[in-house]
PDB file of C-alpha atoms in Angstrom:
ATOM      1  CA  MET A 137     -18.291   6.144   6.330  1.00 86.00           C
ATOM      2  CA  ILE A 138     -16.331   3.379   8.147  1.00 94.00           C
ATOM      3  CA  GLU A 139     -15.668   3.671  11.466  1.00 94.00           C
ATOM      4  CA  ILE A 140     -13.641   1.128  13.304  1.00 95.00           C
ATOM      5  CA  GLU A 141     -13.260   1.805  16.896  1.00 95.00           C
ATOM      6  CA  ARG A 142     -10.879  -0.240  19.014  1.00 95.00           C
ATOM      7  CA  VAL A 143     -11.757  -3.799  17.358  1.00 96.00           C
ATOM      8  CA  SER A 144      -9.901  -7.076  18.494  1.00 96.00           C
ATOM      9  CA  LYS A 145     -10.300 -10.482  17.125  1.00 96.00           C
ATOM     10  CA  ARG A 146      -8.576 -13.848  18.568  1.00 94.00           C
ATOM     11  CA  PHE A 147      -7.999 -17.540  17.222  1.00 94.00           C
ATOM     12  CA  GLN A 148      -7.094 -19.435  19.540  1.00 89.00           C
ATOM     13  CA  GLU A 149      -4.124 -18.642  21.270  1.00 87.00           C
ATOM     14  CA  THR A 150      -3.212 -15.937  18.501  1.00 90.00           C
ATOM     15  CA  GLU A 151      -4.252 -12.656  18.812  1.00 93.00           C
ATOM     16  CA  ALA A 152      -4.942 -11.695  15.571  1.00 95.00           C
ATOM     17  CA  LEU A 153      -5.657  -7.658  15.936  1.00 96.00           C
ATOM     18  CA  LYS A 154      -5.807  -5.587  19.080  1.00 95.00           C
ATOM     19  CA  GLU A 155      -8.062  -2.657  19.739  1.00 95.00           C
ATOM     20  CA  VAL A 156      -7.447  -1.328  16.416  1.00 96.00           C
ATOM     21  CA  SER A 157      -9.066   1.917  14.892  1.00 95.00           C
ATOM     22  CA  LEU A 158      -9.537   3.281  11.751  1.00 92.00           C
ATOM     23  CA  SER A 159     -11.763   5.818   9.915  1.00 93.00           C
ATOM     24  CA  VAL A 160     -12.263   5.970   6.005  1.00 94.00           C
ATOM     25  CA  ARG A 161     -14.130   9.169   4.816  1.00 93.00           C
ATOM     26  CA  ARG A 162     -16.544   8.469   1.544  1.00 95.00           C
ATOM     27  CA  GLY A 163     -14.855   8.231  -1.502  1.00 95.00           C
ATOM     28  CA  SER A 164     -11.377   7.610  -0.869  1.00 96.00           C
ATOM     29  CA  ILE A 165      -8.876   5.142  -1.065  1.00 96.00           C
ATOM     30  CA  TYR A 166      -7.291   3.953   2.144  1.00 96.00           C
ATOM     31  CA  GLY A 167      -4.263   1.802   1.443  1.00 94.00           C
ATOM     32  CA  LEU A 168      -3.501  -0.974   4.342  1.00 94.00           C
ATOM     33  CA  VAL A 169      -0.338  -2.035   4.514  1.00 90.00           C
ATOM     34  CA  GLY A 170       2.090  -4.301   7.186  1.00 87.00           C
ATOM     35  CA  SER A 171       4.525  -7.002   7.726  1.00 82.00           C
ATOM     36  CA  ASN A 172       3.743 -10.665   7.267  1.00 85.00           C
ATOM     37  CA  GLY A 173       0.981 -11.841   9.779  1.00 87.00           C
ATOM     38  CA  ALA A 174       0.129  -8.411  11.071  1.00 89.00           C
ATOM     39  CA  GLY A 175      -3.625  -8.873  10.748  1.00 94.00           C
ATOM     40  CA  LYS A 176      -4.297  -7.066   7.257  1.00 94.00           C
ATOM     41  CA  THR A 177      -6.725  -9.962   6.054  1.00 95.00           C
ATOM     42  CA  THR A 178      -8.782 -10.937   9.115  1.00 96.00           C
ATOM     43  CA  LEU A 179      -9.258  -6.686   9.516  1.00 96.00           C
ATOM     44  CA  LEU A 180     -10.603  -7.121   5.917  1.00 96.00           C
ATOM     45  CA  LYS A 181     -12.608 -10.068   6.322  1.00 96.00           C
ATOM     46  CA  ILE A 182     -14.174  -8.476   9.277  1.00 96.00           C
ATOM     47  CA  LEU A 183     -15.160  -5.074   7.279  1.00 94.00           C
ATOM     48  CA  ALA A 184     -16.418  -7.450   4.969  1.00 94.00           C
ATOM     49  CA  GLY A 185     -18.963  -9.169   7.599  1.00 93.00           C
ATOM     50  CA  ILE A 186     -17.027 -12.610   7.199  1.00 94.00           C
ATOM     51  CA  TYR A 187     -15.894 -12.530  10.603  1.00 95.00           C
ATOM     52  CA  LYS A 188     -17.352 -11.084  13.431  1.00 94.00           C
ATOM     53  CA  PRO A 189     -15.224  -9.069  16.124  1.00 95.00           C
ATOM     54  CA  ASP A 190     -14.464 -10.284  19.500  1.00 95.00           C
ATOM     55  CA  SER A 191     -15.144  -6.613  20.807  1.00 95.00           C
ATOM     56  CA  GLY A 192     -14.990  -3.029  19.211  1.00 95.00           C
ATOM     57  CA  ALA A 193     -17.328  -1.370  16.799  1.00 93.00           C
ATOM     58  CA  LEU A 194     -17.609  -1.652  13.191  1.00 93.00           C
ATOM     59  CA  THR A 195     -19.719   0.650  11.112  1.00 94.00           C
ATOM     60  CA  ILE A 196     -20.299   1.402   7.824  1.00 94.00           C
ATOM     61  CA  ASP A 197     -22.627   4.243   7.243  1.00 91.00           C
ATOM     62  CA  SER A 198     -23.299   3.825  11.137  1.00 92.00           C
ATOM     63  CA  GLN A 199     -24.960   0.753  10.380  1.00 92.00           C
ATOM     64  CA  PRO A 200     -22.997  -2.545  12.328  1.00 92.00           C
ATOM     65  CA  VAL A 201     -22.079  -5.035   9.004  1.00 92.00           C
ATOM     66  CA  PHE A 202     -21.991  -8.565  10.579  1.00 91.00           C
ATOM     67  CA  GLU A 203     -25.544 -10.136   9.296  1.00 91.00           C
ATOM     68  CA  ASN A 204     -26.745  -6.915   7.861  1.00 93.00           C
ATOM     69  CA  PHE A 205     -27.707  -7.508   4.322  1.00 92.00           C
ATOM     70  CA  PRO A 206     -28.570  -3.906   2.726  1.00 93.00           C
ATOM     71  CA  ILE A 207     -24.857  -2.908   3.970  1.00 94.00           C
ATOM     72  CA  LYS A 208     -23.296  -6.269   2.330  1.00 92.00           C
ATOM     73  CA  ALA A 209     -25.112  -5.736  -0.217  1.00 92.00           C
ATOM     74  CA  ARG A 210     -23.476  -2.524  -1.158  1.00 94.00           C
ATOM     75  CA  THR A 211     -20.073  -3.615  -0.166  1.00 96.00           C
ATOM     76  CA  VAL A 212     -17.750  -5.938  -2.663  1.00 96.00           C
ATOM     77  CA  PHE A 213     -14.614  -8.263  -1.208  1.00 96.00           C
ATOM     78  CA  ILE A 214     -12.249  -9.337  -3.421  1.00 96.00           C
ATOM     79  CA  PRO A 215      -9.918 -11.773  -1.471  1.00 94.00           C
ATOM     80  CA  ASP A 216      -6.394 -12.554  -2.480  1.00 90.00           C
ATOM     81  CA  ALA A 217      -7.838 -15.713  -3.804  1.00 88.00           C
ATOM     82  CA  PRO A 218     -11.334 -15.221  -5.614  1.00 87.00           C
ATOM     83  CA  TYR A 219     -13.505 -18.176  -5.886  1.00 88.00           C
ATOM     84  CA  HIS A 220     -15.704 -19.100  -8.530  1.00 91.00           C
ATOM     85  CA  PHE A 221     -18.301 -22.403  -9.300  1.00 92.00           C
ATOM     86  CA  PRO A 222     -15.729 -24.458 -10.421  1.00 84.00           C
ATOM     87  CA  ASN A 223     -18.099 -25.323 -13.627  1.00 91.00           C
ATOM     88  CA  PHE A 224     -19.704 -21.923 -14.493  1.00 96.00           C
ATOM     89  CA  THR A 225     -18.565 -19.898 -17.180  1.00 97.00           C
ATOM     90  CA  ILE A 226     -18.328 -15.925 -17.222  1.00 97.00           C
ATOM     91  CA  ARG A 227     -21.867 -15.427 -18.021  1.00 97.00           C
ATOM     92  CA  ASP A 228     -23.003 -17.860 -15.384  1.00 97.00           C
ATOM     93  CA  MET A 229     -21.292 -16.104 -12.781  1.00 97.00           C
ATOM     94  CA  ALA A 230     -22.834 -12.604 -13.883  1.00 97.00           C
ATOM     95  CA  HIS A 231     -25.991 -13.994 -13.393  1.00 96.00           C
ATOM     96  CA  PHE A 232     -25.469 -15.119 -10.176  1.00 96.00           C
ATOM     97  CA  HIS A 233     -24.005 -11.873  -9.075  1.00 96.00           C
ATOM     98  CA  ALA A 234     -27.164 -10.093 -10.349  1.00 96.00           C
ATOM     99  CA  ARG A 235     -29.067 -12.020  -8.066  1.00 94.00           C
ATOM    100  CA  LEU A 236     -26.958 -11.132  -5.383  1.00 92.00           C
ATOM    101  CA  TYR A 237     -26.588  -7.837  -5.770  1.00 94.00           C
ATOM    102  CA  PRO A 238     -29.780  -5.203  -6.157  1.00 93.00           C
ATOM    103  CA  ARG A 239     -27.457  -2.504  -7.903  1.00 94.00           C
ATOM    104  CA  TRP A 240     -25.870  -4.851 -10.558  1.00 96.00           C
ATOM    105  CA  ASN A 241     -25.381  -3.276 -14.100  1.00 96.00           C
ATOM    106  CA  GLN A 242     -25.973  -5.240 -16.686  1.00 96.00           C
ATOM    107  CA  ALA A 243     -24.997  -2.307 -19.410  1.00 96.00           C
ATOM    108  CA  ARG A 244     -21.930  -1.871 -17.456  1.00 96.00           C
ATOM    109  CA  PHE A 245     -21.011  -5.564 -17.521  1.00 97.00           C
ATOM    110  CA  GLU A 246     -21.416  -5.533 -21.139  1.00 96.00           C
ATOM    111  CA  LYS A 247     -18.877  -2.184 -21.365  1.00 96.00           C
ATOM    112  CA  LEU A 248     -16.508  -3.740 -19.098  1.00 96.00           C
ATOM    113  CA  GLY A 249     -16.322  -6.611 -21.570  1.00 95.00           C
ATOM    114  CA  GLU A 250     -14.899  -4.420 -24.069  1.00 94.00           C
ATOM    115  CA  VAL A 251     -12.146  -3.662 -21.153  1.00 94.00           C
ATOM    116  CA  PHE A 252     -11.287  -7.330 -20.371  1.00 95.00           C
ATOM    117  CA  ASN A 253     -11.658  -8.718 -23.701  1.00 92.00           C
ATOM    118  CA  MET A 254     -13.127 -12.543 -22.773  1.00 95.00           C
ATOM    119  CA  GLU A 255     -15.499 -14.621 -23.982  1.00 95.00           C
ATOM    120  CA  THR A 256     -18.602 -14.786 -21.789  1.00 96.00           C
ATOM    121  CA  LYS A 257     -19.077 -18.381 -22.512  1.00 95.00           C
ATOM    122  CA  ARG A 258     -15.553 -19.598 -21.167  1.00 95.00           C
ATOM    123  CA  ARG A 259     -15.557 -21.738 -18.467  1.00 96.00           C
ATOM    124  CA  ILE A 260     -13.860 -19.869 -15.622  1.00 95.00           C
ATOM    125  CA  ARG A 261     -11.977 -22.591 -14.504  1.00 93.00           C
ATOM    126  CA  THR A 262     -10.369 -22.978 -17.210  1.00 94.00           C
ATOM    127  CA  LEU A 263      -8.413 -19.598 -17.307  1.00 94.00           C
ATOM    128  CA  SER A 264      -5.053 -18.555 -16.089  1.00 93.00           C
ATOM    129  CA  LYS A 265      -4.948 -17.396 -12.603  1.00 92.00           C
ATOM    130  CA  GLY A 266      -4.502 -13.752 -13.816  1.00 93.00           C
ATOM    131  CA  MET A 267      -7.604 -13.747 -16.043  1.00 95.00           C
ATOM    132  CA  GLN A 268      -9.412 -15.344 -13.639  1.00 95.00           C
ATOM    133  CA  ARG A 269      -8.887 -12.297 -11.131  1.00 95.00           C
ATOM    134  CA  GLN A 270      -9.739 -10.276 -14.105  1.00 96.00           C
ATOM    135  CA  VAL A 271     -13.053 -11.802 -14.054  1.00 96.00           C
ATOM    136  CA  SER A 272     -13.426 -10.860 -10.361  1.00 96.00           C
ATOM    137  CA  PHE A 273     -13.288  -7.444 -11.337  1.00 97.00           C
ATOM    138  CA  TRP A 274     -15.196  -7.457 -14.054  1.00 97.00           C
ATOM    139  CA  LEU A 275     -18.310  -9.157 -12.092  1.00 97.00           C
ATOM    140  CA  ASN A 276     -17.850  -7.033  -9.045  1.00 96.00           C
ATOM    141  CA  LEU A 277     -17.148  -3.434 -10.409  1.00 97.00           C
ATOM    142  CA  SER A 278     -20.098  -4.468 -12.466  1.00 97.00           C
ATOM    143  CA  SER A 279     -21.986  -4.963  -9.046  1.00 96.00           C
ATOM    144  CA  ALA A 280     -21.813  -0.777  -8.548  1.00 95.00           C
ATOM    145  CA  PRO A 281     -20.817  -1.161  -4.979  1.00 96.00           C
ATOM    146  CA  ASP A 282     -20.652   1.715  -2.356  1.00 96.00           C
ATOM    147  CA  VAL A 283     -17.437  -0.288  -0.559  1.00 97.00           C
ATOM    148  CA  LEU A 284     -14.846  -2.197  -2.621  1.00 97.00           C
ATOM    149  CA  ILE A 285     -12.502  -4.006  -0.226  1.00 97.00           C
ATOM    150  CA  LEU A 286      -9.506  -5.169  -1.918  1.00 96.00           C
ATOM    151  CA  ASP A 287      -6.933  -7.935  -0.476  1.00 95.00           C
ATOM    152  CA  GLU A 288      -3.436  -8.406  -2.747  1.00 90.00           C
ATOM    153  CA  PRO A 289      -5.838  -7.416  -5.821  1.00 89.00           C
ATOM    154  CA  LEU A 290      -3.512  -7.062  -8.432  1.00 89.00           C
ATOM    155  CA  ASP A 291      -1.412 -10.105  -7.868  1.00 87.00           C
ATOM    156  CA  GLY A 292      -0.907 -11.879 -11.083  1.00 85.00           C
ATOM    157  CA  LEU A 293      -2.090  -9.201 -13.659  1.00 91.00           C
ATOM    158  CA  ASP A 294       0.246  -8.155 -16.127  1.00 92.00           C
ATOM    159  CA  PRO A 295       1.340  -4.338 -16.146  1.00 91.00           C
ATOM    160  CA  VAL A 296      -1.204  -3.198 -19.090  1.00 94.00           C
ATOM    161  CA  MET A 297      -4.118  -4.513 -16.945  1.00 95.00           C
ATOM    162  CA  ARG A 298      -2.826  -3.523 -13.793  1.00 93.00           C
ATOM    163  CA  LYS A 299      -3.047  -0.171 -15.081  1.00 93.00           C
ATOM    164  CA  LYS A 300      -6.923  -0.741 -16.502  1.00 95.00           C
ATOM    165  CA  VAL A 301      -7.752  -1.935 -13.560  1.00 95.00           C
ATOM    166  CA  LYS A 302      -6.309   0.746 -11.038  1.00 94.00           C
ATOM    167  CA  ASN A 303      -7.813   3.379 -14.132  1.00 95.00           C
ATOM    168  CA  LEU A 304     -11.410   1.601 -13.342  1.00 96.00           C
ATOM    169  CA  ILE A 305     -11.023   1.763  -9.881  1.00 96.00           C
ATOM    170  CA  ILE A 306     -10.088   5.453  -9.904  1.00 96.00           C
ATOM    171  CA  GLN A 307     -12.984   6.151 -12.467  1.00 95.00           C
ATOM    172  CA  ASP A 308     -15.415   4.633 -10.034  1.00 96.00           C
ATOM    173  CA  VAL A 309     -14.297   6.497  -6.864  1.00 96.00           C
ATOM    174  CA  ALA A 310     -14.633   9.927  -8.890  1.00 95.00           C
ATOM    175  CA  GLU A 311     -17.630   9.204 -10.343  1.00 95.00           C
ATOM    176  CA  ARG A 312     -19.760   7.514  -7.841  1.00 94.00           C
ATOM    177  CA  LYS A 313     -17.650   8.271  -4.621  1.00 95.00           C
ATOM    178  CA  MET A 314     -16.944   4.552  -3.938  1.00 97.00           C
ATOM    179  CA  THR A 315     -14.952   3.935  -1.201  1.00 97.00           C
ATOM    180  CA  VAL A 316     -11.967   1.929  -1.769  1.00 97.00           C
ATOM    181  CA  ILE A 317      -9.847  -0.192   1.070  1.00 97.00           C
ATOM    182  CA  ILE A 318      -6.902  -1.978  -0.505  1.00 96.00           C
ATOM    183  CA  SER A 319      -3.885  -4.043   0.923  1.00 94.00           C
ATOM    184  CA  SER A 320      -1.063  -5.130  -1.139  1.00 88.00           C
ATOM    185  CA  HIS A 321       2.579  -5.924  -0.698  1.00 85.00           C
ATOM    186  CA  ASN A 322       3.083  -4.165  -3.613  1.00 83.00           C
ATOM    187  CA  LEU A 323       3.602  -0.477  -2.009  1.00 86.00           C
ATOM    188  CA  ARG A 324       4.214   0.881  -5.448  1.00 84.00           C
ATOM    189  CA  ASP A 325       0.795   0.171  -6.850  1.00 85.00           C
ATOM    190  CA  LEU A 326      -0.698   1.655  -3.480  1.00 88.00           C
ATOM    191  CA  GLU A 327       1.243   4.734  -4.001  1.00 87.00           C
ATOM    192  CA  ASP A 328      -0.310   4.966  -7.731  1.00 86.00           C
ATOM    193  CA  ILE A 329      -3.901   5.108  -6.383  1.00 92.00           C
ATOM    194  CA  CYS A 330      -4.062   5.640  -2.544  1.00 93.00           C
ATOM    195  CA  ASP A 331      -4.960   8.948  -0.768  1.00 91.00           C
ATOM    196  CA  TYR A 332      -4.569   7.799   2.876  1.00 93.00           C
ATOM    197  CA  ILE A 333      -2.195   4.867   4.367  1.00 92.00           C
ATOM    198  CA  GLY A 334      -2.543   2.741   7.686  1.00 92.00           C
ATOM    199  CA  ILE A 335       0.346   0.708   8.677  1.00 89.00           C
ATOM    200  CA  LEU A 336      -0.569  -2.730  10.759  1.00 91.00           C
ATOM    201  CA  HIS A 337       1.942  -4.693  12.258  1.00 87.00           C
ATOM    202  CA  GLN A 338       1.273  -7.626  14.915  1.00 89.00           C
ATOM    203  CA  GLY A 339      -2.239  -6.908  15.059  1.00 93.00           C
ATOM    204  CA  GLU A 340      -1.726  -2.927  15.818  1.00 92.00           C
ATOM    205  CA  MET A 341      -2.202  -0.055  14.009  1.00 91.00           C
ATOM    206  CA  LEU A 342       1.036   1.855  13.894  1.00 86.00           C
ATOM    207  CA  LEU A 343       0.251   4.907  12.231  1.00 84.00           C
ATOM    208  CA  GLN A 344      -2.466   6.267   9.722  1.00 88.00           C
ATOM    209  CA  ARG A 345      -1.638   9.528   7.609  1.00 86.00           C
ATOM    210  CA  ASP A 346      -2.687  11.474   4.438  1.00 89.00           C
ATOM    211  CA  LEU A 347      -0.172   9.804   1.984  1.00 86.00           C
ATOM    212  CA  ASP A 348       1.575  13.468   0.885  1.00 84.00           C
ATOM    213  CA  ASP A 349       1.700  14.420   4.702  1.00 83.00           C
ATOM    214  CA  LEU A 350       3.506  11.178   5.193  1.00 80.00           C
ATOM    215  CA  LYS A 351       5.422  11.924   2.583  1.00 80.00           C
ATOM    216  CA  SER A 352       6.168  15.302   3.689  1.00 83.00           C
ATOM    217  CA  ASP A 353       7.562  13.753   7.158  1.00 83.00           C
ATOM    218  CA  VAL A 354       9.796  11.711   6.511  1.00 86.00           C
ATOM    219  CA  HIS A 355      12.614  12.895   4.041  1.00 89.00           C
ATOM    220  CA  LYS A 356      16.008  11.253   2.330  1.00 90.00           C
ATOM    221  CA  ILE A 357      19.006  13.150   2.908  1.00 92.00           C
ATOM    222  CA  GLN A 358      22.434  12.968   1.267  1.00 94.00           C
ATOM    223  CA  ILE A 359      24.926  14.974   2.832  1.00 94.00           C
ATOM    224  CA  ALA A 360      28.972  15.272   3.228  1.00 94.00           C
ATOM    225  CA  PHE A 361      31.519  17.608   4.016  1.00 92.00           C
ATOM    226  CA  SER A 362      34.963  18.229   3.339  1.00 89.00           C
ATOM    227  CA  GLY A 363      36.359  17.465   6.401  1.00 84.00           C
ATOM    228  CA  ASP A 364      35.190  15.136   9.334  1.00 84.00           C
ATOM    229  CA  SER A 365      31.298  15.491   9.944  1.00 85.00           C
ATOM    230  CA  PRO A 366      30.323  17.359  12.615  1.00 88.00           C
ATOM    231  CA  PRO A 367      29.513  15.597  15.757  1.00 86.00           C
ATOM    232  CA  ALA A 368      26.694  17.540  16.877  1.00 87.00           C
ATOM    233  CA  LEU A 369      25.128  17.028  13.112  1.00 88.00           C
ATOM    234  CA  LEU A 370      22.514  14.498  14.363  1.00 87.00           C
ATOM    235  CA  GLN A 371      21.500  15.349  17.663  1.00 85.00           C
ATOM    236  CA  ASP A 372      17.722  16.309  18.430  1.00 81.00           C
ATOM    237  CA  LEU A 373      17.205  14.309  14.974  1.00 87.00           C
ATOM    238  CA  GLN A 374      14.798  11.524  14.092  1.00 87.00           C
ATOM    239  CA  VAL A 375      16.931   9.412  12.452  1.00 88.00           C
ATOM    240  CA  LEU A 376      15.278   6.270  11.291  1.00 84.00           C
ATOM    241  CA  TYR A 377      18.163   5.132   9.273  1.00 85.00           C
ATOM    242  CA  GLN A 378      21.648   6.307   8.621  1.00 87.00           C
ATOM    243  CA  GLU A 379      24.199   4.972   6.032  1.00 89.00           C
ATOM    244  CA  LYS A 380      27.810   5.948   5.539  1.00 89.00           C
ATOM    245  CA  ARG A 381      29.372   5.590   1.956  1.00 89.00           C
ATOM    246  CA  GLY A 382      33.327   6.919   1.959  1.00 88.00           C
ATOM    247  CA  SER A 383      32.474  10.468   3.156  1.00 89.00           C
ATOM    248  CA  VAL A 384      28.796  10.739   1.623  1.00 93.00           C
ATOM    249  CA  LEU A 385      26.115  10.466   4.663  1.00 93.00           C
ATOM    250  CA  ILE A 386      22.756   8.827   3.513  1.00 91.00           C
ATOM    251  CA  LEU A 387      20.177   9.799   6.302  1.00 90.00           C
ATOM    252  CA  ILE A 388      16.148   9.197   6.760  1.00 88.00           C
ATOM    253  CA  ALA A 389      15.228  11.709   9.157  1.00 88.00           C
ATOM    254  CA  ARG A 390      11.618  12.519  10.289  1.00 86.00           C
ATOM    255  CA  GLY A 391      10.284  15.793  11.297  1.00 87.00           C
ATOM    256  CA  PRO A 392       9.768  19.334   9.765  1.00 88.00           C
ATOM    257  CA  PHE A 393      11.123  19.719   6.761  1.00 88.00           C
ATOM    258  CA  LYS A 394      12.223  23.269   6.475  1.00 89.00           C
ATOM    259  CA  GLU A 395      14.141  22.573  10.344  1.00 89.00           C
ATOM    260  CA  ILE A 396      15.868  19.675   8.865  1.00 90.00           C
ATOM    261  CA  ILE A 397      17.152  21.366   6.307  1.00 90.00           C
ATOM    262  CA  SER A 398      18.172  24.617   8.285  1.00 90.00           C
ATOM    263  CA  ARG A 399      19.809  22.800  10.665  1.00 89.00           C
ATOM    264  CA  MET A 400      21.718  20.799   7.926  1.00 91.00           C
ATOM    265  CA  GLU A 401      22.923  23.943   5.919  1.00 92.00           C
ATOM    266  CA  SER A 402      24.288  25.557   8.945  1.00 91.00           C
ATOM    267  CA  TYR A 403      27.264  23.125   9.118  1.00 91.00           C
ATOM    268  CA  HIS A 404      28.047  24.191   5.416  1.00 92.00           C
ATOM    269  CA  PRO A 405      28.391  21.085   3.887  1.00 93.00           C
ATOM    270  CA  ALA A 406      29.889  20.251   0.784  1.00 94.00           C
ATOM    271  CA  ILE A 407      27.154  18.372  -0.570  1.00 93.00           C
ATOM    272  CA  LEU A 408      23.643  18.551   0.373  1.00 94.00           C
ATOM    273  CA  ASP A 409      21.056  16.725  -1.553  1.00 93.00           C
ATOM    274  CA  ILE A 410      17.547  15.525  -1.107  1.00 88.00           C
ATOM    275  CA  LEU A 411      16.508  12.327  -2.646  1.00 85.00           C
ATOM    276  CA  PRO A 412      12.695  11.594  -3.604  1.00 79.00           C
ATOM    277  CA  LEU A 413      11.542   9.121  -1.076  1.00 83.00           C
ATOM    278  CA  THR A 414       8.746   5.881  -2.004  1.00 83.00           C
ATOM    279  CA  LEU A 415       6.259   4.888   0.304  1.00 84.00           C
ATOM    280  CA  GLU A 416       7.890   1.417   0.130  1.00 84.00           C
ATOM    281  CA  GLU A 417      10.781   3.246   1.869  1.00 81.00           C
ATOM    282  CA  ILE A 418       8.692   5.172   4.192  1.00 80.00           C
ATOM    283  CA  PHE A 419       7.310   1.445   5.283  1.00 81.00           C
ATOM    284  CA  ILE A 420      10.571   0.197   5.321  1.00 79.00           C
ATOM    285  CA  TYR A 421      12.306   2.924   7.707  1.00 75.00           C
ATOM    286  CA  GLU A 422       8.874   2.990   9.969  1.00 71.00           C
ATOM    287  CA  MET A 423       8.877  -0.844  10.334  1.00 71.00           C
ATOM    288  CA  GLY A 424      12.946  -0.360  11.342  1.00 65.00           C
ATOM    289  CA  ASP A 425      12.082   2.313  13.830  1.00 58.00           C
ATOM    290  CA  ARG A 426       9.718  -0.524  15.609  1.00 58.00           C
ATOM    291  CA  GLY A 427      12.706  -3.071  15.684  1.00 55.00           C
ATOM    292  CA  TYR A 428      11.296  -4.933  12.146  1.00 52.00           C
ATOM    293  CA  GLU A 429      14.904  -3.914  10.319  1.00 50.00           C
ATOM    294  CA  ILE A 430      15.788  -4.993   7.376  1.00 41.00           C
ATOM    295  CA  LYS A 431      19.712  -4.064   6.793  1.00 42.00           C
ATOM    296  CA  ASN A 432      21.069  -2.783   3.795  1.00 35.00           C
ATOM    297  CA  VAL A 433      17.923  -1.720   1.762  1.00 33.00           C
ATOM    298  CA  LEU A 434      19.405   1.564   0.208  1.00 33.00           C
ATOM    299  CA  TYR A 435      20.787   0.810  -2.846  1.00 31.00           C
TER     300      TYR A 435
END
């Protein structure tokens, strides 16, 4: 549904994106992660039709996005700092969205009022940051978009509301085949809902993988021996990180699980455990493998 091919964007001396390519299928949730200044927001704004790429092609349903009203009418972008007209009430903004988006669903707006539980006559500027973000979700989910683009969307929401919003997104993906691209530094949020992950760094796409496949290819291993570790233990292994704690060696290694474990077992270790690995840890070690290191991150 979404195809981005070799897209580049420069702002004066800063090359924000360098020939970035990605593909997002309809009805999926794509998580975009990366270091600060990686170009994530720039990519999302290009996808939303706010910026025009300097080169490359970007299409939704095989149509270009920039200055394409029919496509943009089916696309919603919730930025890191959502904007609402200063003196508008929630009801006023609902009327504005209804005129702007042809798929506006008034019945759903009323139904979602039970989830967000706010008086529609309240002026949005009087609400807290978290409540204003809730209003953004309330309005934009009522617009029934085909594509939902989110930049740090859950920042400022309390844990209960974060869960509710994630459930609403998953519901729309399941029932309407809505497509979502979400950028966040909170990788635990992405791990809860995304089925595909892309890692962006310094304007370049480092990798794109199905989340389950990504987890199955990187392993956290705890191993110890009754004597010294065999000198050849790590030979030919792609080790992203290692740390020695007394006699215990903790490894983060990339490769086929069965091959790695078979190799470890051939040395007859006293201890061999496979530890759970989170998306946050995978990101840290993948970035460390590319020179963006974080020391002593295991705890």
